[in-house]
Amino acid sequence: MLALRNACRLSLAFRRRVIPRPPALKRCFVRREKAVCVQERRRFTSLSSRHSSAAASRLECSSDGKKCQVLWSDGEQSTYHAVWLRHNCQCPECRNETTNQKLLVDINELRSDLRIHSVTGSSHKMDICWSYGQGEKEHHGYVNLEWLKKNSYSADALHKLRAQSQPTIATSLPRISYSEVSKGEEGVWKWLKNLNVYGVCLVTDIPTNAEEVRKVRTGLWTLEHA
């Protein structure tokens, strides 16, 4: 428990920049963060300016309006629930066009009786109208077709995803020895870098003496309790 608490605090201290990052490492993190932001924005960028690889041959709603089945041009089929589609609506009212942050849709506030009133498809998106019934306010929005296909949760799609997914550190977790960490900054930076990138780093050969562990902790932040 103590080791886990120490690791969590080290990661938090690193993320809050309690310890200044070396210039080279800092540049590495800046490039990585920018790449992640660009990749995330591209996931939701409109495909109106180019041909979409995810073309829908047929869109069909269930009789009760709770589901929508999509037959893709490659022959695959995906089924999406009305509530899930509403939660992932990508219209300007539901998602910030600059940051792609969800604005108004809270999954906890969507009632189970939400229905798909109508659905139509275009070259790059699926236009949907949702409602809770006659007299209730309707919402008109859309979901990008390429994003929809990539995030399909049908049995076949999940099976392919599991088959394609390759663990990167499952057989070899990042690790560092206690002696390397206690020697100086180089070992500490290696430890913190692994925590930042992978979220985990095993510290081996840790002494059972609490005072030795305290020395490493005091080198990173002020102890809350003596």
PDB file of C-alpha atoms in Angstrom:
ATOM      1  CA  MET A   1       0.000   0.000   0.000  1.00  0.00           C
ATOM      2  CA  LEU A   2       2.843   2.374   0.864  1.00  0.00           C
ATOM      3  CA  ALA A   3       4.586   1.652  -2.425  1.00  0.00           C
ATOM      4  CA  LEU A   4       1.363   2.237  -4.377  1.00  0.00           C
ATOM      5  CA  ARG A   5       0.748   5.521  -2.532  1.00  0.00           C
ATOM      6  CA  ASN A   6       4.315   6.615  -3.256  1.00  0.00           C
ATOM      7  CA  ALA A   7       3.950   5.825  -6.976  1.00  0.00           C
ATOM      8  CA  CYS A   8       0.677   7.761  -7.235  1.00  0.00           C
ATOM      9  CA  ARG A   9       2.168  10.790  -5.517  1.00  0.00           C
ATOM     10  CA  LEU A  10       5.261  10.655  -7.716  1.00  0.00           C
ATOM     11  CA  SER A  11       3.113  10.607 -10.856  1.00  0.00           C
ATOM     12  CA  LEU A  12       1.008  13.503  -9.555  1.00  0.00           C
ATOM     13  CA  ALA A  13       4.095  15.511  -8.664  1.00  0.00           C
ATOM     14  CA  PHE A  14       5.529  14.932 -12.108  1.00  0.00           C
ATOM     15  CA  ARG A  15       2.342  15.935 -13.919  1.00  0.00           C
ATOM     16  CA  ARG A  16       2.020  19.104 -11.879  1.00  0.00           C
ATOM     17  CA  ARG A  17       5.639  19.906 -12.727  1.00  0.00           C
ATOM     18  CA  VAL A  18       6.757  20.020  -9.121  1.00  0.00           C
ATOM     19  CA  ILE A  19      10.100  18.965 -10.542  1.00  0.00           C
ATOM     20  CA  PRO A  20      11.279  20.850 -13.680  1.00  0.00           C
ATOM     21  CA  ARG A  21      11.628  18.623 -16.724  1.00  0.00           C
ATOM     22  CA  PRO A  22      14.953  18.475 -18.576  1.00  0.00           C
ATOM     23  CA  PRO A  23      14.757  20.469 -21.869  1.00  0.00           C
ATOM     24  CA  ALA A  24      15.069  17.366 -24.070  1.00  0.00           C
ATOM     25  CA  LEU A  25      12.428  15.453 -22.119  1.00  0.00           C
ATOM     26  CA  LYS A  26      10.164  18.500 -22.053  1.00  0.00           C
ATOM     27  CA  ARG A  27      10.340  18.842 -25.832  1.00  0.00           C
ATOM     28  CA  CYS A  28       9.514  15.152 -26.151  1.00  0.00           C
ATOM     29  CA  PHE A  29       6.394  15.536 -24.029  1.00  0.00           C
ATOM     30  CA  VAL A  30       5.292  18.689 -25.894  1.00  0.00           C
ATOM     31  CA  ARG A  31       5.549  16.901 -29.243  1.00  0.00           C
ATOM     32  CA  ARG A  32       3.663  13.905 -27.885  1.00  0.00           C
ATOM     33  CA  GLU A  33       0.870  16.058 -26.412  1.00  0.00           C
ATOM     34  CA  LYS A  34       0.473  17.975 -29.687  1.00  0.00           C
ATOM     35  CA  ALA A  35       0.331  14.724 -31.644  1.00  0.00           C
ATOM     36  CA  VAL A  36      -2.395  13.361 -29.350  1.00  0.00           C
ATOM     37  CA  CYS A  37      -4.430  16.578 -29.711  1.00  0.00           C
ATOM     38  CA  VAL A  38      -4.169  16.508 -33.506  1.00  0.00           C
ATOM     39  CA  GLN A  39      -5.123  12.842 -33.619  1.00  0.00           C
ATOM     40  CA  GLU A  40      -8.124  13.424 -31.343  1.00  0.00           C
ATOM     41  CA  ARG A  41      -9.364  16.330 -33.449  1.00  0.00           C
ATOM     42  CA  ARG A  42      -9.048  14.316 -36.649  1.00  0.00           C
ATOM     43  CA  ARG A  43     -11.344  11.651 -35.216  1.00  0.00           C
ATOM     44  CA  PHE A  44     -14.255  14.078 -35.329  1.00  0.00           C
ATOM     45  CA  THR A  45     -13.299  16.259 -38.294  1.00  0.00           C
ATOM     46  CA  SER A  46     -15.971  16.441 -40.990  1.00  0.00           C
ATOM     47  CA  LEU A  47     -15.183  14.360 -44.052  1.00  0.00           C
ATOM     48  CA  SER A  48     -17.127  16.582 -46.442  1.00  0.00           C
ATOM     49  CA  SER A  49     -13.917  17.600 -48.241  1.00  0.00           C
ATOM     50  CA  ARG A  50     -12.869  14.028 -49.029  1.00  0.00           C
ATOM     51  CA  HIS A  51     -14.366  10.654 -49.766  1.00  0.00           C
ATOM     52  CA  SER A  52     -15.220   8.582 -46.712  1.00  0.00           C
ATOM     53  CA  SER A  53     -14.014   5.007 -46.542  1.00  0.00           C
ATOM     54  CA  ALA A  54     -17.018   4.156 -44.363  1.00  0.00           C
ATOM     55  CA  ALA A  55     -20.004   4.176 -46.717  1.00  0.00           C
ATOM     56  CA  ALA A  56     -23.394   2.976 -45.535  1.00  0.00           C
ATOM     57  CA  SER A  57     -25.450   0.921 -47.987  1.00  0.00           C
ATOM     58  CA  ARG A  58     -28.562   0.829 -45.818  1.00  0.00           C
ATOM     59  CA  LEU A  59     -29.870   2.435 -42.620  1.00  0.00           C
ATOM     60  CA  GLU A  60     -32.768   0.788 -40.852  1.00  0.00           C
ATOM     61  CA  CYS A  61     -34.430   1.571 -37.515  1.00  0.00           C
ATOM     62  CA  SER A  62     -36.128  -1.031 -35.383  1.00  0.00           C
ATOM     63  CA  SER A  63     -39.909  -0.845 -35.066  1.00  0.00           C
ATOM     64  CA  ASP A  64     -39.687   0.546 -31.530  1.00  0.00           C
ATOM     65  CA  GLY A  65     -37.062   3.147 -32.491  1.00  0.00           C
ATOM     66  CA  LYS A  66     -34.598   1.945 -29.857  1.00  0.00           C
ATOM     67  CA  LYS A  67     -31.951   0.746 -32.322  1.00  0.00           C
ATOM     68  CA  CYS A  68     -30.538   1.568 -35.734  1.00  0.00           C
ATOM     69  CA  GLN A  69     -28.900  -1.027 -37.939  1.00  0.00           C
ATOM     70  CA  VAL A  70     -26.250   0.023 -40.456  1.00  0.00           C
ATOM     71  CA  LEU A  71     -25.249  -2.147 -43.401  1.00  0.00           C
ATOM     72  CA  TRP A  72     -21.828  -1.015 -44.534  1.00  0.00           C
ATOM     73  CA  SER A  73     -20.585  -1.125 -48.126  1.00  0.00           C
ATOM     74  CA  ASP A  74     -18.039  -3.812 -47.194  1.00  0.00           C
ATOM     75  CA  GLY A  75     -20.859  -6.135 -46.102  1.00  0.00           C
ATOM     76  CA  GLU A  76     -20.451  -5.695 -42.348  1.00  0.00           C
ATOM     77  CA  GLN A  77     -23.408  -4.843 -40.126  1.00  0.00           C
ATOM     78  CA  SER A  78     -23.503  -2.742 -36.972  1.00  0.00           C
ATOM     79  CA  THR A  79     -26.325  -2.038 -34.553  1.00  0.00           C
ATOM     80  CA  TYR A  80     -26.396   1.117 -32.438  1.00  0.00           C
ATOM     81  CA  HIS A  81     -28.771   2.015 -29.617  1.00  0.00           C
ATOM     82  CA  ALA A  82     -30.694   5.269 -29.670  1.00  0.00           C
ATOM     83  CA  VAL A  83     -29.334   6.426 -26.312  1.00  0.00           C
ATOM     84  CA  TRP A  84     -25.739   5.651 -27.347  1.00  0.00           C
ATOM     85  CA  LEU A  85     -26.142   7.586 -30.593  1.00  0.00           C
ATOM     86  CA  ARG A  86     -27.682  10.544 -28.757  1.00  0.00           C
ATOM     87  CA  HIS A  87     -24.833  10.562 -26.251  1.00  0.00           C
ATOM     88  CA  ASN A  88     -22.348  10.692 -29.129  1.00  0.00           C
ATOM     89  CA  CYS A  89     -24.168  13.267 -31.259  1.00  0.00           C
ATOM     90  CA  GLN A  90     -21.587  15.466 -33.006  1.00  0.00           C
ATOM     91  CA  CYS A  91     -23.736  18.444 -33.973  1.00  0.00           C
ATOM     92  CA  PRO A  92     -22.564  21.956 -32.881  1.00  0.00           C
ATOM     93  CA  GLU A  93     -25.183  22.021 -30.140  1.00  0.00           C
ATOM     94  CA  CYS A  94     -23.759  18.894 -28.508  1.00  0.00           C
ATOM     95  CA  ARG A  95     -20.048  19.173 -29.214  1.00  0.00           C
ATOM     96  CA  ASN A  96     -17.605  22.058 -29.315  1.00  0.00           C
ATOM     97  CA  GLU A  97     -16.354  22.267 -32.906  1.00  0.00           C
ATOM     98  CA  THR A  98     -12.893  23.411 -31.807  1.00  0.00           C
ATOM     99  CA  THR A  99     -12.131  21.154 -28.847  1.00  0.00           C
ATOM    100  CA  ASN A 100     -14.620  18.324 -29.621  1.00  0.00           C
ATOM    101  CA  GLN A 101     -15.688  18.455 -25.980  1.00  0.00           C
ATOM    102  CA  LYS A 102     -19.221  17.298 -25.247  1.00  0.00           C
ATOM    103  CA  LEU A 103     -21.367  20.240 -24.212  1.00  0.00           C
ATOM    104  CA  LEU A 104     -24.861  19.263 -23.175  1.00  0.00           C
ATOM    105  CA  VAL A 105     -25.233  15.515 -23.367  1.00  0.00           C
ATOM    106  CA  ASP A 106     -25.026  13.812 -19.965  1.00  0.00           C
ATOM    107  CA  ILE A 107     -25.558  10.059 -20.224  1.00  0.00           C
ATOM    108  CA  ASN A 108     -27.190  10.063 -16.786  1.00  0.00           C
ATOM    109  CA  GLU A 109     -29.849  12.513 -17.960  1.00  0.00           C
ATOM    110  CA  LEU A 110     -30.898  10.515 -21.031  1.00  0.00           C
ATOM    111  CA  ARG A 111     -34.053   8.540 -20.364  1.00  0.00           C
ATOM    112  CA  SER A 112     -34.419   4.943 -21.469  1.00  0.00           C
ATOM    113  CA  ASP A 113     -37.540   5.766 -23.483  1.00  0.00           C
ATOM    114  CA  LEU A 114     -35.574   7.853 -25.991  1.00  0.00           C
ATOM    115  CA  ARG A 115     -36.445   6.865 -29.553  1.00  0.00           C
ATOM    116  CA  ILE A 116     -35.045   7.461 -33.026  1.00  0.00           C
ATOM    117  CA  HIS A 117     -37.779   9.289 -34.902  1.00  0.00           C
ATOM    118  CA  SER A 118     -36.024   9.330 -38.275  1.00  0.00           C
ATOM    119  CA  VAL A 119     -32.608   8.634 -39.763  1.00  0.00           C
ATOM    120  CA  THR A 120     -31.085   9.496 -43.137  1.00  0.00           C
ATOM    121  CA  GLY A 121     -27.599   9.040 -44.522  1.00  0.00           C
ATOM    122  CA  SER A 122     -25.266  11.100 -46.671  1.00  0.00           C
ATOM    123  CA  SER A 123     -21.770  10.529 -48.039  1.00  0.00           C
ATOM    124  CA  HIS A 124     -20.077  11.166 -44.695  1.00  0.00           C
ATOM    125  CA  LYS A 125     -22.626  11.344 -41.868  1.00  0.00           C
ATOM    126  CA  MET A 126     -25.828   9.906 -40.500  1.00  0.00           C
ATOM    127  CA  ASP A 127     -28.504  12.506 -39.730  1.00  0.00           C
ATOM    128  CA  ILE A 128     -30.751  11.508 -36.842  1.00  0.00           C
ATOM    129  CA  CYS A 129     -33.851  12.910 -35.156  1.00  0.00           C
ATOM    130  CA  TRP A 130     -34.489  11.757 -31.583  1.00  0.00           C
ATOM    131  CA  SER A 131     -37.554  12.246 -29.400  1.00  0.00           C
ATOM    132  CA  TYR A 132     -39.155  10.902 -26.233  1.00  0.00           C
ATOM    133  CA  GLY A 133     -42.592  10.706 -27.793  1.00  0.00           C
ATOM    134  CA  GLN A 134     -45.398  12.831 -29.177  1.00  0.00           C
ATOM    135  CA  GLY A 135     -45.359  16.334 -27.778  1.00  0.00           C
ATOM    136  CA  GLU A 136     -41.806  15.994 -26.485  1.00  0.00           C
ATOM    137  CA  LYS A 137     -38.981  18.190 -27.762  1.00  0.00           C
ATOM    138  CA  GLU A 138     -37.046  16.674 -30.657  1.00  0.00           C
ATOM    139  CA  HIS A 139     -33.337  16.882 -31.275  1.00  0.00           C
ATOM    140  CA  HIS A 140     -31.815  16.886 -34.747  1.00  0.00           C
ATOM    141  CA  GLY A 141     -28.145  15.934 -34.986  1.00  0.00           C
ATOM    142  CA  TYR A 142     -25.678  13.721 -36.752  1.00  0.00           C
ATOM    143  CA  VAL A 143     -22.836  11.264 -36.271  1.00  0.00           C
ATOM    144  CA  ASN A 144     -19.842  10.970 -38.569  1.00  0.00           C
ATOM    145  CA  LEU A 145     -19.974   7.664 -40.473  1.00  0.00           C
ATOM    146  CA  GLU A 146     -16.247   6.954 -40.334  1.00  0.00           C
ATOM    147  CA  TRP A 147     -16.194   7.617 -36.583  1.00  0.00           C
ATOM    148  CA  LEU A 148     -19.310   5.459 -36.233  1.00  0.00           C
ATOM    149  CA  LYS A 149     -17.728   2.497 -38.009  1.00  0.00           C
ATOM    150  CA  LYS A 150     -14.479   2.783 -36.046  1.00  0.00           C
ATOM    151  CA  ASN A 151     -16.436   2.749 -32.794  1.00  0.00           C
ATOM    152  CA  SER A 152     -18.804  -0.069 -33.696  1.00  0.00           C
ATOM    153  CA  TYR A 153     -19.512  -2.327 -30.737  1.00  0.00           C
ATOM    154  CA  SER A 154     -21.050  -5.220 -32.632  1.00  0.00           C
ATOM    155  CA  ALA A 155     -19.814  -8.709 -31.770  1.00  0.00           C
ATOM    156  CA  ASP A 156     -17.797  -9.002 -35.001  1.00  0.00           C
ATOM    157  CA  ALA A 157     -16.212  -5.562 -34.572  1.00  0.00           C
ATOM    158  CA  LEU A 158     -15.179  -6.293 -30.982  1.00  0.00           C
ATOM    159  CA  HIS A 159     -13.774  -9.680 -32.004  1.00  0.00           C
ATOM    160  CA  LYS A 160     -11.631  -8.042 -34.727  1.00  0.00           C
ATOM    161  CA  LEU A 161     -10.475  -5.359 -32.309  1.00  0.00           C
ATOM    162  CA  ARG A 162      -9.335  -7.950 -29.782  1.00  0.00           C
ATOM    163  CA  ALA A 163      -7.553  -9.912 -32.516  1.00  0.00           C
ATOM    164  CA  GLN A 164      -5.717  -6.814 -33.778  1.00  0.00           C
ATOM    165  CA  SER A 165      -4.819  -5.451 -30.366  1.00  0.00           C
ATOM    166  CA  GLN A 166      -1.295  -6.335 -29.341  1.00  0.00           C
ATOM    167  CA  PRO A 167      -0.198  -5.691 -25.755  1.00  0.00           C
ATOM    168  CA  THR A 168       2.870  -3.458 -25.661  1.00  0.00           C
ATOM    169  CA  ILE A 169       4.134  -4.030 -22.118  1.00  0.00           C
ATOM    170  CA  ALA A 170       2.070  -6.976 -20.868  1.00  0.00           C
ATOM    171  CA  THR A 171       5.029  -9.366 -20.956  1.00  0.00           C
ATOM    172  CA  SER A 172       7.649  -6.829 -19.890  1.00  0.00           C
ATOM    173  CA  LEU A 173       6.525  -4.078 -17.529  1.00  0.00           C
ATOM    174  CA  PRO A 174       8.844  -1.077 -17.282  1.00  0.00           C
ATOM    175  CA  ARG A 175      10.994  -1.382 -14.211  1.00  0.00           C
ATOM    176  CA  ILE A 176      13.901   0.238 -12.426  1.00  0.00           C
ATOM    177  CA  SER A 177      15.976  -0.787  -9.437  1.00  0.00           C
ATOM    178  CA  TYR A 178      15.779   1.012  -6.114  1.00  0.00           C
ATOM    179  CA  SER A 179      19.534   1.626  -6.178  1.00  0.00           C
ATOM    180  CA  GLU A 180      19.253   3.372  -9.558  1.00  0.00           C
ATOM    181  CA  VAL A 181      16.483   5.644  -8.278  1.00  0.00           C
ATOM    182  CA  SER A 182      18.354   6.517  -5.104  1.00  0.00           C
ATOM    183  CA  LYS A 183      21.604   7.383  -6.908  1.00  0.00           C
ATOM    184  CA  GLY A 184      20.437  10.659  -8.421  1.00  0.00           C
ATOM    185  CA  GLU A 185      18.316  12.575 -10.898  1.00  0.00           C
ATOM    186  CA  GLU A 186      18.938  10.339 -13.894  1.00  0.00           C
ATOM    187  CA  GLY A 187      17.308   7.359 -12.216  1.00  0.00           C
ATOM    188  CA  VAL A 188      14.465   9.466 -10.859  1.00  0.00           C
ATOM    189  CA  TRP A 189      13.722  10.874 -14.326  1.00  0.00           C
ATOM    190  CA  LYS A 190      13.678   7.396 -15.819  1.00  0.00           C
ATOM    191  CA  TRP A 191      11.225   6.313 -13.133  1.00  0.00           C
ATOM    192  CA  LEU A 192       8.939   9.328 -13.613  1.00  0.00           C
ATOM    193  CA  LYS A 193       9.054   9.068 -17.396  1.00  0.00           C
ATOM    194  CA  ASN A 194       7.788   5.483 -17.243  1.00  0.00           C
ATOM    195  CA  LEU A 195       5.032   6.556 -14.859  1.00  0.00           C
ATOM    196  CA  ASN A 196       3.994   9.341 -17.216  1.00  0.00           C
ATOM    197  CA  VAL A 197       4.077   7.261 -20.417  1.00  0.00           C
ATOM    198  CA  TYR A 198       2.818   3.891 -19.197  1.00  0.00           C
ATOM    199  CA  GLY A 199       1.109   4.768 -15.921  1.00  0.00           C
ATOM    200  CA  VAL A 200       3.146   2.132 -14.115  1.00  0.00           C
ATOM    201  CA  CYS A 201       6.776   1.386 -13.283  1.00  0.00           C
ATOM    202  CA  LEU A 202       7.984  -1.412 -11.039  1.00  0.00           C
ATOM    203  CA  VAL A 203      10.691  -0.488  -8.557  1.00  0.00           C
ATOM    204  CA  THR A 204      12.666  -3.599  -7.674  1.00  0.00           C
ATOM    205  CA  ASP A 205      14.828  -4.428  -4.665  1.00  0.00           C
ATOM    206  CA  ILE A 206      13.046  -1.949  -2.393  1.00  0.00           C
ATOM    207  CA  PRO A 207      14.426  -2.126   1.180  1.00  0.00           C
ATOM    208  CA  THR A 208      11.998  -2.887   3.950  1.00  0.00           C
ATOM    209  CA  ASN A 209      13.448  -0.072   6.038  1.00  0.00           C
ATOM    210  CA  ALA A 210      10.874   2.741   6.049  1.00  0.00           C
ATOM    211  CA  GLU A 211      13.605   5.341   6.525  1.00  0.00           C
ATOM    212  CA  GLU A 212      15.206   4.439   3.194  1.00  0.00           C
ATOM    213  CA  VAL A 213      11.872   4.881   1.401  1.00  0.00           C
ATOM    214  CA  ARG A 214      11.397   8.193   3.216  1.00  0.00           C
ATOM    215  CA  LYS A 215      14.699   9.480   1.778  1.00  0.00           C
ATOM    216  CA  VAL A 216      13.450   8.991  -1.772  1.00  0.00           C
ATOM    217  CA  ARG A 217      10.114  10.613  -0.969  1.00  0.00           C
ATOM    218  CA  THR A 218      11.664  13.682   0.626  1.00  0.00           C
ATOM    219  CA  GLY A 219      13.728  14.198  -2.502  1.00  0.00           C
ATOM    220  CA  LEU A 220      10.546  14.664  -4.538  1.00  0.00           C
ATOM    221  CA  TRP A 221       8.082  16.517  -2.320  1.00  0.00           C
ATOM    222  CA  THR A 222       7.522  17.716   1.211  1.00  0.00           C
ATOM    223  CA  LEU A 223       6.100  15.002   3.422  1.00  0.00           C
ATOM    224  CA  GLU A 224       2.571  15.651   4.672  1.00  0.00           C
ATOM    225  CA  HIS A 225       3.193  13.637   7.829  1.00  0.00           C
ATOM    226  CA  ALA A 226       6.510  13.295   9.532  1.00  0.00           C
TER     227      ALA A 226
END
